[in-house]
Tab-separated table of C-alpha atoms in Angstrom:
chain	number	residue	atom	x	y	z
R	1	UNK	CA	167.295	185.031	196.953
R	2	UNK	CA	169.366	187.406	194.811
R	3	UNK	CA	171.502	184.470	193.662
R	4	UNK	CA	168.445	182.579	192.380
R	5	UNK	CA	167.166	185.623	190.560
R	6	UNK	CA	170.526	186.131	188.891
R	7	UNK	CA	170.658	182.465	187.995
R	8	UNK	CA	167.163	182.663	186.485
R	9	UNK	CA	168.126	185.716	184.436
R	10	UNK	CA	171.304	184.016	183.209
R	11	UNK	CA	169.318	180.891	182.320
R	12	UNK	CA	166.940	183.113	180.358
R	13	UNK	CA	169.861	184.615	178.459
R	14	UNK	CA	171.248	181.134	177.751
R	15	UNK	CA	167.829	180.051	176.492
R	16	UNK	CA	167.692	183.108	174.254
R	17	UNK	CA	171.116	182.274	172.832
R	18	UNK	CA	170.125	178.642	172.270
R	19	UNK	CA	166.911	179.713	170.568
R	20	UNK	CA	168.813	182.105	168.304
R	21	UNK	CA	171.350	179.397	167.419
R	22	UNK	CA	168.504	176.991	166.630
R	23	UNK	CA	166.851	179.577	164.392
R	24	UNK	CA	170.084	180.059	162.452
R	25	UNK	CA	170.656	176.300	162.199
R	26	UNK	CA	167.121	175.831	160.860
R	27	UNK	CA	167.679	178.538	158.230
R	28	UNK	CA	170.943	176.985	157.129
R	29	UNK	CA	169.302	173.555	156.956
R	30	UNK	CA	166.558	174.996	154.735
R	31	UNK	CA	169.247	176.552	152.546
R	32	UNK	CA	171.064	173.218	152.183
R	33	UNK	CA	167.804	171.416	151.402
R	34	UNK	CA	166.977	174.033	148.764
R	35	UNK	CA	170.449	173.652	147.246
R	36	UNK	CA	169.958	169.878	147.068
R	37	UNK	CA	166.564	170.359	145.419
R	38	UNK	CA	168.089	172.838	142.953
R	39	UNK	CA	170.821	170.370	142.011
R	40	UNK	CA	168.183	167.676	141.396
R	41	UNK	CA	166.154	170.044	139.229
R	42	UNK	CA	169.226	170.980	137.199
R	43	UNK	CA	170.008	167.304	136.690
R	44	UNK	CA	166.428	166.791	135.471
R	45	UNK	CA	166.881	169.728	133.083
R	46	UNK	CA	170.015	168.128	131.660
R	47	UNK	CA	168.130	164.840	131.299
R	48	UNK	CA	165.326	166.638	129.445
R	49	UNK	CA	167.869	167.981	126.960
R	50	UNK	CA	169.520	164.596	126.521
R	51	UNK	CA	166.165	162.842	126.083
R	52	UNK	CA	165.066	165.311	123.416
R	53	UNK	CA	168.386	164.828	121.634
R	54	UNK	CA	167.869	161.055	121.609
R	55	UNK	CA	164.297	161.519	120.384
R	56	UNK	CA	165.510	163.871	117.632
R	57	UNK	CA	168.104	161.292	116.595
R	58	UNK	CA	165.327	158.716	116.424
R	59	UNK	CA	163.352	161.065	114.167
R	60	UNK	CA	166.398	161.204	111.845
R	61	UNK	CA	166.487	157.407	111.725
R	62	UNK	CA	162.773	157.292	110.922
R	63	UNK	CA	163.290	159.839	108.136
R	64	UNK	CA	166.150	157.810	106.682
R	65	UNK	CA	164.068	154.624	106.861
R	66	UNK	CA	161.120	156.266	105.117
R	67	UNK	CA	163.342	157.709	102.378
R	68	UNK	CA	165.014	154.341	101.886
R	69	UNK	CA	161.640	152.626	101.702
R	70	UNK	CA	160.468	155.236	99.215
R	71	UNK	CA	163.498	154.573	97.000
R	72	UNK	CA	162.869	150.826	97.113
R	73	UNK	CA	159.206	151.257	96.176
R	74	UNK	CA	160.132	153.700	93.385
R	75	UNK	CA	162.667	151.222	91.990
R	76	UNK	CA	160.174	148.365	92.169
R	77	UNK	CA	157.618	150.385	90.198
R	78	UNK	CA	160.141	151.283	87.497
R	79	UNK	CA	160.432	154.920	88.618
R	80	UNK	CA	163.926	156.291	88.908
R	81	UNK	CA	165.435	157.880	91.995
R	82	UNK	CA	165.541	161.168	90.095
R	83	UNK	CA	161.893	161.067	89.014
R	84	UNK	CA	160.182	164.396	89.724
R	85	UNK	CA	157.432	162.809	91.832
R	86	UNK	CA	159.937	160.797	93.855
R	87	UNK	CA	162.053	163.901	94.414
R	88	UNK	CA	159.010	165.949	95.469
R	89	UNK	CA	157.947	163.283	97.939
R	90	UNK	CA	161.502	162.988	99.264
R	91	UNK	CA	161.636	166.742	99.793
R	92	UNK	CA	158.315	166.717	101.630
R	93	UNK	CA	159.458	163.852	103.844
R	94	UNK	CA	162.763	165.583	104.634
R	95	UNK	CA	161.015	168.865	105.372
R	96	UNK	CA	158.455	167.216	107.669
R	97	UNK	CA	161.199	165.271	109.460
R	98	UNK	CA	163.226	168.446	109.946
R	99	UNK	CA	160.201	170.218	111.411
R	100	UNK	CA	159.503	167.283	113.726
R	101	UNK	CA	163.135	167.207	114.868
R	102	UNK	CA	163.085	170.948	115.574
R	103	UNK	CA	159.887	170.652	117.595
R	104	UNK	CA	161.346	167.782	119.615
R	105	UNK	CA	164.473	169.776	120.417
R	106	UNK	CA	162.467	172.911	121.201
R	107	UNK	CA	160.213	170.990	123.581
R	108	UNK	CA	163.186	169.440	125.354
R	109	UNK	CA	164.921	172.786	125.678
R	110	UNK	CA	161.795	174.458	127.055
R	111	UNK	CA	161.335	171.679	129.630
R	112	UNK	CA	165.007	172.030	130.575
R	113	UNK	CA	164.632	175.818	130.954
R	114	UNK	CA	161.656	175.213	133.235
R	115	UNK	CA	163.723	172.903	135.441
R	116	UNK	CA	166.573	175.407	135.576
R	117	UNK	CA	164.127	178.182	136.521
R	118	UNK	CA	162.732	175.971	139.301
R	119	UNK	CA	166.300	175.372	140.486
R	120	UNK	CA	166.974	179.114	140.613
R	121	UNK	CA	163.747	179.653	142.565
R	122	UNK	CA	164.702	176.914	145.039
R	123	UNK	CA	168.085	178.562	145.571
R	124	UNK	CA	166.430	181.936	146.155
R	125	UNK	CA	164.059	180.363	148.696
R	126	UNK	CA	166.951	178.735	150.522
R	127	UNK	CA	168.936	181.964	150.577
R	128	UNK	CA	165.907	183.897	151.841
R	129	UNK	CA	165.314	181.311	154.587
R	130	UNK	CA	168.945	181.554	155.660
R	131	UNK	CA	168.947	185.365	155.704
R	132	UNK	CA	165.579	185.398	157.445
R	133	UNK	CA	166.929	183.102	160.142
R	134	UNK	CA	169.714	185.599	160.868
R	135	UNK	CA	167.202	188.403	161.336
R	136	UNK	CA	164.928	186.190	163.432
R	137	UNK	CA	167.890	185.195	165.600
R	138	UNK	CA	168.875	188.838	166.018
R	139	UNK	CA	165.293	189.607	167.054
R	140	UNK	CA	165.323	186.739	169.536
R	141	UNK	CA	168.582	187.986	171.046
R	142	UNK	CA	167.334	191.566	171.253
R	143	UNK	CA	164.112	190.397	172.884
R	144	UNK	CA	166.043	188.257	175.351
R	145	UNK	CA	168.338	191.138	176.265
R	146	UNK	CA	165.305	193.375	176.691
R	147	UNK	CA	163.674	190.832	178.988
R	148	UNK	CA	166.934	190.469	180.938
R	149	UNK	CA	167.245	194.235	181.365
R	150	UNK	CA	163.599	194.569	182.326
R	151	UNK	CA	163.932	191.814	184.921
R	152	UNK	CA	167.203	193.222	186.206
R	153	UNK	CA	165.880	196.756	186.727
R	154	UNK	CA	162.604	195.574	188.284
R	155	UNK	CA	164.587	193.680	190.919
R	156	UNK	CA	166.760	196.657	191.885
R	157	UNK	CA	165.667	198.372	195.108
R	158	UNK	CA	164.297	201.888	194.772
R	159	UNK	CA	166.545	204.629	196.120
R	160	UNK	CA	165.418	207.972	197.515
R	161	UNK	CA	166.658	210.963	195.612
R	162	UNK	CA	167.116	213.089	198.756
R	163	UNK	CA	166.482	213.083	202.479
R	164	UNK	CA	163.905	215.875	202.364
R	165	UNK	CA	160.330	214.526	202.505
R	166	UNK	CA	158.527	217.776	201.890
R	167	UNK	CA	156.400	220.093	204.046
R	168	UNK	CA	154.147	217.441	205.591
R	169	UNK	CA	156.469	214.412	205.447
């Protein structure tokens, strides 16, 4: 019977070790998944920047088209390119286009920063899951060893401390 009890205790220890290894593997898997998610978020942040750059370039093209159109209309109405009204309107158009371009770039940069912040948070979550799995595994091992020791000492036969039983024994 002692052999079966020992075998059961050893199987319990093996189960504890397997459970601890599984806990660590799960934490590392969460860390890898978080790293993948972070990389995707960073890629999205880079795409946000690139998209805002393309949109800002488009705003420049629109500005140039409007200024060109304004020059053509001014020429057709016998106003010169250096007419005060034409110059004022050109300045207003350029100023408005510059403001629009700045807002486009700012919006793209802010969206990119948000993606990068999400990536950093995902990495922190993954790291915390991995570290937490180490502590959980250590707890599982300690609990398993405690159960092993408890089972081992409960199975030991009691020994008498001395042969003297007392006055009435």
